């Protein structure tokens, strides 16, 4: 574990990094007693409501973008370019926050795994409402080249450009989750709670990187962080998390070796692939909605909750343990609008 001195240095350094205040943090931590009953017992379950973060229908991306847009503003950027799928929460939140801070926003979006004839994802409709310029592409492989050619196009027009990679999952973006780790450690201390396991959905890696780095600085966060994949293999995600976390380590002076040891990823809940619902995820979505009035999303959080429910049902998490499920948002993926909606 990182020493007290290193922790103090890192938390002071974190406060010095420029950040725009664009969210409604601290978000609440709630208890899910009726879910516990529905599962027939098992650990105490808490939920961190980052789906309440705010702009653009919230979610974990707001925390990352508070840092990346501060960086873009300081560099004098006029246009922000980023990418994702047509239901991308990251893209939508970027569009909302760019509108809020007065930046142009261009989104490079690939098709979703599923859709319904005559409709388009509500997220895409809302991207346009926020004034983002949409560039639809044929596949994920075209994201990088399209962002590069758009950046060149804007620069030719004499504009300064900030390109934000997929999911804002770079070390500076992950700082948002390091900060969130401190927020949670403080909330838990105030309520005299100790969390054994923290479960969350892990995809482009920035959230988990920020949380495992945060765990080094704020050990009161939890004993173990567990990422559940909606997409890649555990090895792929762990490698990405490790590389982003080591970037965070360099920014904040945290021991990288310790962080590598604390990266745990499950990939048994992906089903047939990214964005394709699984029966277990659909069950998790329904149970949460009907026992607690909490809505998950079909792409990310329902698969992560399906993982947690499965581990509880298998008896892998004891009755004496406390689990914190981190709700990272994304519910907009439940909605579609008519294709010709104004
Ligand atoms: C709702 C939601 N949850 C979880 C994630 C995963 O976060 P990360 O990409 O930082 O691993 C994402 C983004 O991909 C998301 O939109």
Short mmCIF file of C-alpha atoms and ligand atoms in Angstrom, two decimals:
data_model
loop_
_atom_site.label_atom_id
_atom_site.label_comp_id
_atom_site.label_asym_id
_atom_site.label_seq_id
_atom_site.Cartn_x
_atom_site.Cartn_y
_atom_site.Cartn_z
CA UNK A 1 0.00 0.00 0.00
CA UNK A 2 1.12 3.50 -0.77
CA UNK A 3 2.65 5.30 2.26
CA UNK A 4 0.86 8.07 4.21
CA UNK A 5 3.27 10.67 2.88
CA UNK A 6 2.72 9.60 -0.73
CA UNK A 7 -1.05 9.66 -0.18
CA UNK A 8 -0.98 13.14 1.21
CA UNK A 9 1.20 14.38 -1.64
CA UNK A 10 -1.09 12.71 -4.22
CA UNK A 11 -4.30 14.13 -2.76
CA UNK A 12 -2.78 17.63 -2.68
CA UNK A 13 -1.57 17.23 -6.27
CA UNK A 14 -5.07 16.10 -7.30
CA UNK A 15 -6.55 19.33 -5.94
CA UNK A 16 -4.08 21.37 -8.00
CA UNK A 17 -5.11 19.89 -11.35
CA UNK A 18 -7.46 22.31 -13.14
CA UNK A 19 -11.06 21.11 -13.26
CA UNK A 20 -14.34 22.65 -14.35
CA UNK A 21 -17.18 22.17 -11.86
CA UNK A 22 -19.94 20.85 -14.11
CA UNK A 23 -21.61 18.11 -12.08
CA UNK A 24 -23.89 17.60 -9.10
CA UNK A 25 -21.28 15.79 -7.02
CA UNK A 26 -21.30 14.49 -4.35
CA UNK A 27 -23.89 12.02 -5.58
CA UNK A 28 -25.78 9.99 -2.96
CA UNK A 29 -24.98 6.52 -1.69
CA UNK A 30 -28.18 4.56 -1.07
CA UNK A 31 -28.92 1.15 0.43
CA UNK A 32 -30.72 -1.60 -1.54
CA UNK A 33 -32.46 -3.65 1.21
CA UNK A 34 -35.30 -4.97 -0.99
CA UNK A 35 -32.83 -6.26 -3.57
CA UNK A 36 -31.06 -8.16 -0.80
CA UNK A 37 -34.37 -9.75 0.25
CA UNK A 38 -35.23 -10.60 -3.39
CA UNK A 39 -31.89 -12.42 -3.67
CA UNK A 40 -32.71 -14.45 -0.57
CA UNK A 41 -30.08 -12.79 1.64
CA UNK A 42 -26.37 -12.36 1.00
CA UNK A 43 -24.24 -9.25 1.49
CA UNK A 44 -25.41 -5.77 2.37
CA UNK A 45 -25.71 -3.85 -0.93
CA UNK A 46 -25.14 -0.12 -1.39
CA UNK A 47 -25.36 1.87 -4.61
CA UNK A 48 -23.44 5.00 -5.65
CA UNK A 49 -25.81 7.11 -7.74
CA UNK A 50 -23.49 8.56 -10.39
CA UNK A 51 -26.48 8.32 -12.72
CA UNK A 52 -27.51 11.54 -10.92
CA UNK A 53 -24.38 13.47 -11.91
CA UNK A 54 -26.34 15.81 -14.13
CA UNK A 55 -25.54 17.30 -17.55
CA UNK A 56 -26.48 15.29 -20.63
CA UNK A 57 -28.23 12.70 -18.44
CA UNK A 58 -25.18 12.21 -16.28
CA UNK A 59 -23.09 9.13 -15.67
CA UNK A 60 -19.40 8.54 -15.04
CA UNK A 61 -18.33 10.49 -18.14
CA UNK A 62 -19.17 13.84 -16.51
CA UNK A 63 -16.44 13.26 -13.93
CA UNK A 64 -13.80 12.61 -16.62
CA UNK A 65 -14.87 15.52 -18.78
CA UNK A 66 -14.60 18.01 -15.92
CA UNK A 67 -10.83 17.51 -16.24
CA UNK A 68 -10.53 17.08 -20.00
CA UNK A 69 -12.61 20.14 -20.86
CA UNK A 70 -10.63 22.22 -18.35
CA UNK A 71 -7.51 21.09 -20.25
CA UNK A 72 -9.15 21.92 -23.61
CA UNK A 73 -10.17 25.38 -22.42
CA UNK A 74 -6.69 26.12 -21.07
CA UNK A 75 -5.18 25.07 -24.43
CA UNK A 76 -7.51 27.55 -26.15
CA UNK A 77 -9.50 24.88 -28.02
CA UNK A 78 -12.55 26.02 -29.95
CA UNK A 79 -13.69 22.61 -31.18
CA UNK A 80 -13.86 19.29 -29.35
CA UNK A 81 -13.91 16.05 -31.36
CA UNK A 82 -14.73 12.70 -29.85
CA UNK A 83 -16.22 9.33 -30.82
CA UNK A 84 -18.36 6.37 -29.76
CA UNK A 85 -21.42 4.44 -30.85
CA UNK A 86 -24.69 6.17 -31.78
CA UNK A 87 -25.96 5.55 -28.23
CA UNK A 88 -22.69 6.67 -26.64
CA UNK A 89 -23.15 8.21 -23.21
CA UNK A 90 -19.69 9.72 -23.48
CA UNK A 91 -20.55 11.42 -26.79
CA UNK A 92 -23.86 12.80 -25.46
CA UNK A 93 -22.34 14.13 -22.23
CA UNK A 94 -19.48 15.70 -24.22
CA UNK A 95 -22.05 17.44 -26.45
CA UNK A 96 -23.94 18.74 -23.40
CA UNK A 97 -20.86 20.02 -21.62
CA UNK A 98 -19.44 21.63 -24.78
CA UNK A 99 -22.71 23.54 -25.13
CA UNK A 100 -22.44 24.54 -21.48
CA UNK A 101 -18.88 25.88 -21.73
CA UNK A 102 -19.19 27.34 -25.24
CA UNK A 103 -17.16 24.89 -27.34
CA UNK A 104 -18.10 23.48 -30.75
CA UNK A 105 -18.55 19.72 -30.63
CA UNK A 106 -18.11 17.17 -33.43
CA UNK A 107 -19.06 13.53 -32.81
CA UNK A 108 -17.86 10.53 -34.83
CA UNK A 109 -20.41 7.78 -34.26
CA UNK A 110 -20.56 4.15 -35.43
CA UNK A 111 -23.73 2.03 -35.69
CA UNK A 112 -25.26 0.30 -32.66
CA UNK A 113 -25.48 -3.50 -32.37
CA UNK A 114 -29.27 -3.34 -32.26
CA UNK A 115 -31.90 -0.86 -33.45
CA UNK A 116 -35.57 -0.66 -34.42
CA UNK A 117 -36.87 0.21 -37.88
CA UNK A 118 -38.24 3.73 -38.21
CA UNK A 119 -36.53 4.90 -35.01
CA UNK A 120 -33.17 6.25 -33.94
CA UNK A 121 -31.54 6.09 -30.50
CA UNK A 122 -32.77 8.93 -28.26
CA UNK A 123 -29.13 9.63 -27.42
CA UNK A 124 -28.38 10.55 -31.05
CA UNK A 125 -31.42 12.82 -31.19
CA UNK A 126 -30.24 14.55 -28.02
CA UNK A 127 -26.67 14.91 -29.37
CA UNK A 128 -28.20 16.99 -32.18
CA UNK A 129 -30.31 19.02 -29.73
CA UNK A 130 -27.10 19.94 -27.90
CA UNK A 131 -25.84 21.31 -31.23
CA UNK A 132 -23.16 18.68 -31.90
CA UNK A 133 -22.15 18.04 -35.53
CA UNK A 134 -22.71 14.36 -36.19
CA UNK A 135 -20.46 12.30 -38.47
CA UNK A 136 -21.88 8.81 -38.94
CA UNK A 137 -19.37 6.12 -39.93
CA UNK A 138 -19.71 2.47 -40.94
CA UNK A 139 -17.70 0.72 -38.22
CA UNK A 140 -15.57 1.17 -35.09
CA UNK A 141 -12.41 0.89 -37.23
CA UNK A 142 -13.20 4.19 -38.93
CA UNK A 143 -13.30 6.18 -35.67
CA UNK A 144 -9.62 7.15 -35.39
CA UNK A 145 -9.04 8.04 -39.07
CA UNK A 146 -12.28 10.05 -39.16
CA UNK A 147 -11.35 11.99 -36.02
CA UNK A 148 -7.92 12.72 -37.51
CA UNK A 149 -9.33 13.95 -40.79
CA UNK A 150 -11.91 16.11 -39.01
CA UNK A 151 -9.19 17.59 -36.80
CA UNK A 152 -7.14 18.41 -39.92
CA UNK A 153 -10.22 19.98 -41.52
CA UNK A 154 -10.88 22.28 -38.52
CA UNK A 155 -7.20 23.21 -38.22
CA UNK A 156 -7.19 24.22 -41.90
CA UNK A 157 -10.00 26.60 -40.99
CA UNK A 158 -7.69 28.10 -38.36
CA UNK A 159 -9.50 26.56 -35.40
CA UNK A 160 -7.83 25.02 -32.34
CA UNK A 161 -8.96 21.47 -31.77
CA UNK A 162 -9.06 19.12 -28.78
CA UNK A 163 -9.48 15.43 -29.65
CA UNK A 164 -10.84 13.37 -26.75
CA UNK A 165 -10.24 9.61 -27.17
CA UNK A 166 -12.94 6.96 -26.77
CA UNK A 167 -14.70 7.11 -23.41
CA UNK A 168 -12.43 9.95 -22.23
CA UNK A 169 -10.31 7.08 -20.93
CA UNK A 170 -6.95 8.78 -20.61
CA UNK A 171 -5.07 9.44 -17.35
CA UNK A 172 -6.27 13.06 -17.06
CA UNK A 173 -9.89 11.89 -17.49
CA UNK A 174 -9.45 9.10 -14.95
CA UNK A 175 -8.57 11.77 -12.37
CA UNK A 176 -12.33 12.37 -12.19
CA UNK A 177 -12.76 8.90 -10.72
CA UNK A 178 -9.80 9.33 -8.38
CA UNK A 179 -11.60 12.36 -7.02
CA UNK A 180 -14.83 10.32 -6.83
CA UNK A 181 -12.97 7.68 -4.79
CA UNK A 182 -12.14 10.41 -2.26
CA UNK A 183 -15.77 11.53 -2.29
CA UNK A 184 -16.98 8.00 -1.48
CA UNK A 185 -14.31 7.35 1.16
CA UNK A 186 -15.49 10.50 2.92
CA UNK A 187 -19.19 9.57 2.63
CA UNK A 188 -18.50 6.10 4.04
CA UNK A 189 -16.43 7.48 6.92
CA UNK A 190 -19.22 9.92 7.82
CA UNK A 191 -21.69 7.00 8.00
CA UNK A 192 -19.17 4.68 9.66
CA UNK A 193 -19.49 2.20 6.82
CA UNK A 194 -16.82 -0.12 5.42
CA UNK A 195 -17.09 -1.52 1.89
CA UNK A 196 -15.51 -4.87 1.07
CA UNK A 197 -16.22 -5.03 -2.66
CA UNK A 198 -16.87 -2.28 -5.17
CA UNK A 199 -18.54 -3.52 -8.39
CA UNK A 200 -18.82 -1.42 -11.54
CA UNK A 201 -18.94 -1.76 -15.30
CA UNK A 202 -15.52 -1.48 -16.97
CA UNK A 203 -15.13 -0.93 -20.70
CA UNK A 204 -12.70 1.67 -22.04
CA UNK A 205 -10.86 1.42 -18.70
CA UNK A 206 -10.81 5.01 -17.38
CA UNK A 207 -13.33 4.42 -14.62
CA UNK A 208 -11.54 1.41 -13.19
CA UNK A 209 -8.12 3.04 -13.57
CA UNK A 210 -9.35 6.04 -11.59
CA UNK A 211 -10.89 3.84 -8.91
CA UNK A 212 -7.84 1.60 -8.40
CA UNK A 213 -5.61 4.66 -8.26
CA UNK A 214 -8.11 6.29 -5.91
CA UNK A 215 -8.00 3.23 -3.68
CA UNK A 216 -4.26 3.83 -3.16
CA UNK A 217 -4.86 7.40 -2.00
CA UNK A 218 -8.15 6.85 -0.17
CA UNK A 219 -7.99 3.34 1.33
CA UNK A 220 -11.38 3.96 3.00
CA UNK A 221 -12.97 3.48 -0.46
CA UNK A 222 -13.11 -0.33 -0.31
CA UNK A 223 -11.03 -3.48 0.02
CA UNK A 224 -11.33 -4.62 -3.62
CA UNK A 225 -12.49 -3.02 -6.90
CA UNK A 226 -14.11 -5.41 -9.40
CA UNK A 227 -14.76 -4.33 -12.99
CA UNK A 228 -17.36 -6.24 -15.02
CA UNK A 229 -16.88 -6.17 -18.79
CA UNK A 230 -19.76 -5.43 -21.20
CA UNK A 231 -17.43 -5.91 -24.14
CA UNK A 232 -13.79 -7.08 -24.19
CA UNK A 233 -11.99 -9.96 -22.50
CA UNK A 234 -10.76 -9.60 -18.92
CA UNK A 235 -7.14 -9.63 -20.15
CA UNK A 236 -7.77 -6.82 -22.69
CA UNK A 237 -9.57 -4.63 -20.18
CA UNK A 238 -7.06 -5.26 -17.40
CA UNK A 239 -4.23 -4.26 -19.76
CA UNK A 240 -5.97 -1.02 -20.73
CA UNK A 241 -6.82 -0.24 -17.10
CA UNK A 242 -3.22 -0.92 -16.10
CA UNK A 243 -1.83 1.43 -18.73
CA UNK A 244 -4.24 4.27 -17.85
CA UNK A 245 -3.65 3.70 -14.11
CA UNK A 246 0.10 3.91 -14.60
CA UNK A 247 -0.44 7.29 -16.33
CA UNK A 248 -2.49 8.39 -13.32
CA UNK A 249 0.30 7.09 -11.07
CA UNK A 250 2.78 9.32 -12.90
CA UNK A 251 0.49 12.36 -12.57
CA UNK A 252 -0.07 11.81 -8.84
CA UNK A 253 3.09 9.97 -7.73
CA UNK A 254 1.42 6.66 -6.82
CA UNK A 255 3.12 3.25 -6.83
CA UNK A 256 2.25 1.46 -10.09
CA UNK A 257 3.15 -2.05 -8.91
CA UNK A 258 0.53 -1.87 -6.15
CA UNK A 259 -2.11 -0.74 -8.62
CA UNK A 260 -1.43 -3.53 -11.10
CA UNK A 261 -2.05 -6.05 -8.32
CA UNK A 262 -5.46 -4.54 -7.58
CA UNK A 263 -6.99 -4.79 -11.07
CA UNK A 264 -9.73 -7.47 -11.14
CA UNK A 265 -12.02 -7.91 -14.15
CA UNK A 266 -14.84 -10.38 -14.86
CA UNK A 267 -15.70 -11.09 -18.49
CA UNK A 268 -18.30 -13.82 -18.06
CA UNK A 269 -21.33 -11.53 -18.41
CA UNK A 270 -20.80 -10.08 -21.92
CA UNK A 271 -23.10 -12.56 -23.70
CA UNK A 272 -23.11 -12.22 -27.49
CA UNK A 273 -21.26 -8.91 -27.49
CA UNK A 274 -21.25 -5.20 -26.84
CA UNK A 275 -24.70 -3.64 -26.83
CA UNK A 276 -26.50 -6.98 -27.19
CA UNK A 277 -28.68 -7.56 -24.11
CA UNK A 278 -28.30 -10.83 -22.17
CA UNK A 279 -31.14 -12.63 -20.35
CA UNK A 280 -29.19 -12.20 -17.07
CA UNK A 281 -28.76 -8.47 -17.72
CA UNK A 282 -32.47 -8.10 -18.53
CA UNK A 283 -33.32 -9.91 -15.30
CA UNK A 284 -30.97 -7.62 -13.33
CA UNK A 285 -32.58 -4.56 -14.92
CA UNK A 286 -36.07 -5.79 -13.98
CA UNK A 287 -35.14 -6.81 -10.42
CA UNK A 288 -33.56 -3.43 -9.66
CA UNK A 289 -36.49 -1.57 -11.20
CA UNK A 290 -39.12 -3.62 -9.34
CA UNK A 291 -37.47 -3.96 -5.94
CA UNK A 292 -35.83 -0.54 -5.61
CA UNK A 293 -37.24 1.74 -8.32
CA UNK A 294 -33.70 2.08 -9.72
CA UNK A 295 -33.23 1.99 -13.50
CA UNK A 296 -30.09 0.44 -14.94
CA UNK A 297 -29.10 0.52 -18.62
CA UNK A 298 -29.03 -2.51 -20.92
CA UNK A 299 -25.53 -1.92 -22.37
CA UNK A 300 -23.34 -1.41 -19.29
CA UNK A 301 -24.80 -1.36 -15.78
CA UNK A 302 -27.30 -4.23 -16.23
CA UNK A 303 -24.46 -6.56 -17.27
CA UNK A 304 -22.37 -5.41 -14.30
CA UNK A 305 -25.31 -5.96 -11.93
CA UNK A 306 -25.92 -9.38 -13.51
CA UNK A 307 -22.33 -10.20 -12.55
CA UNK A 308 -22.85 -9.09 -8.98
CA UNK A 309 -26.15 -10.99 -8.66
CA UNK A 310 -24.52 -14.13 -10.05
CA UNK A 311 -21.63 -13.91 -7.57
CA UNK A 312 -24.11 -13.44 -4.71
CA UNK A 313 -26.25 -16.40 -5.84
CA UNK A 314 -23.15 -18.60 -6.09
CA UNK A 315 -22.37 -17.70 -2.46
CA UNK A 316 -19.05 -16.12 -3.48
CA UNK A 317 -19.83 -12.99 -1.40
CA UNK A 318 -20.56 -13.66 2.28
CA UNK A 319 -23.51 -12.36 4.33
CA UNK A 320 -21.08 -10.42 6.53
CA UNK A 321 -19.75 -8.39 3.56
CA UNK A 322 -20.80 -5.02 2.19
CA UNK A 323 -20.82 -4.40 -1.55
CA UNK A 324 -21.00 -0.99 -3.22
CA UNK A 325 -22.42 -1.08 -6.76
CA UNK A 326 -21.31 2.00 -8.72
CA UNK A 327 -24.18 3.13 -10.99
CA UNK A 328 -22.38 4.74 -13.91
CA UNK A 329 -25.55 5.92 -15.71
CA UNK A 330 -26.48 5.19 -19.32
CA UNK A 331 -30.26 4.75 -19.05
CA UNK A 332 -30.78 6.80 -22.21
CA UNK A 333 -30.01 3.57 -24.13
CA UNK A 334 -33.50 2.38 -23.14
CA UNK A 335 -35.13 5.04 -25.33
CA UNK A 336 -35.71 5.52 -29.07
CA UNK A 337 -37.42 8.34 -30.96
CA UNK A 338 -39.10 8.33 -34.41
CA UNK A 339 -36.46 8.75 -37.13
CA UNK A 340 -37.98 12.03 -38.30
CA UNK A 341 -38.28 13.56 -34.79
CA UNK A 342 -37.61 17.30 -34.93
C1 LIG B 1 -23.04 3.92 -18.52
C2 LIG B 1 -21.62 3.51 -18.60
N1 LIG B 1 -21.13 2.70 -17.64
C3 LIG B 1 -19.86 2.27 -17.67
C4 LIG B 1 -19.00 2.64 -18.68
C5 LIG B 1 -17.61 2.11 -18.65
O1 LIG B 1 -16.72 3.08 -18.22
P1 LIG B 1 -15.23 3.10 -18.80
O2 LIG B 1 -15.38 3.29 -20.28
O3 LIG B 1 -14.57 4.22 -18.13
O4 LIG B 1 -14.61 1.79 -18.51
C6 LIG B 1 -19.46 3.50 -19.70
C7 LIG B 1 -18.62 3.93 -20.83
O5 LIG B 1 -18.11 3.25 -21.61
C8 LIG B 1 -20.80 3.94 -19.66
O6 LIG B 1 -21.30 4.75 -20.59
#
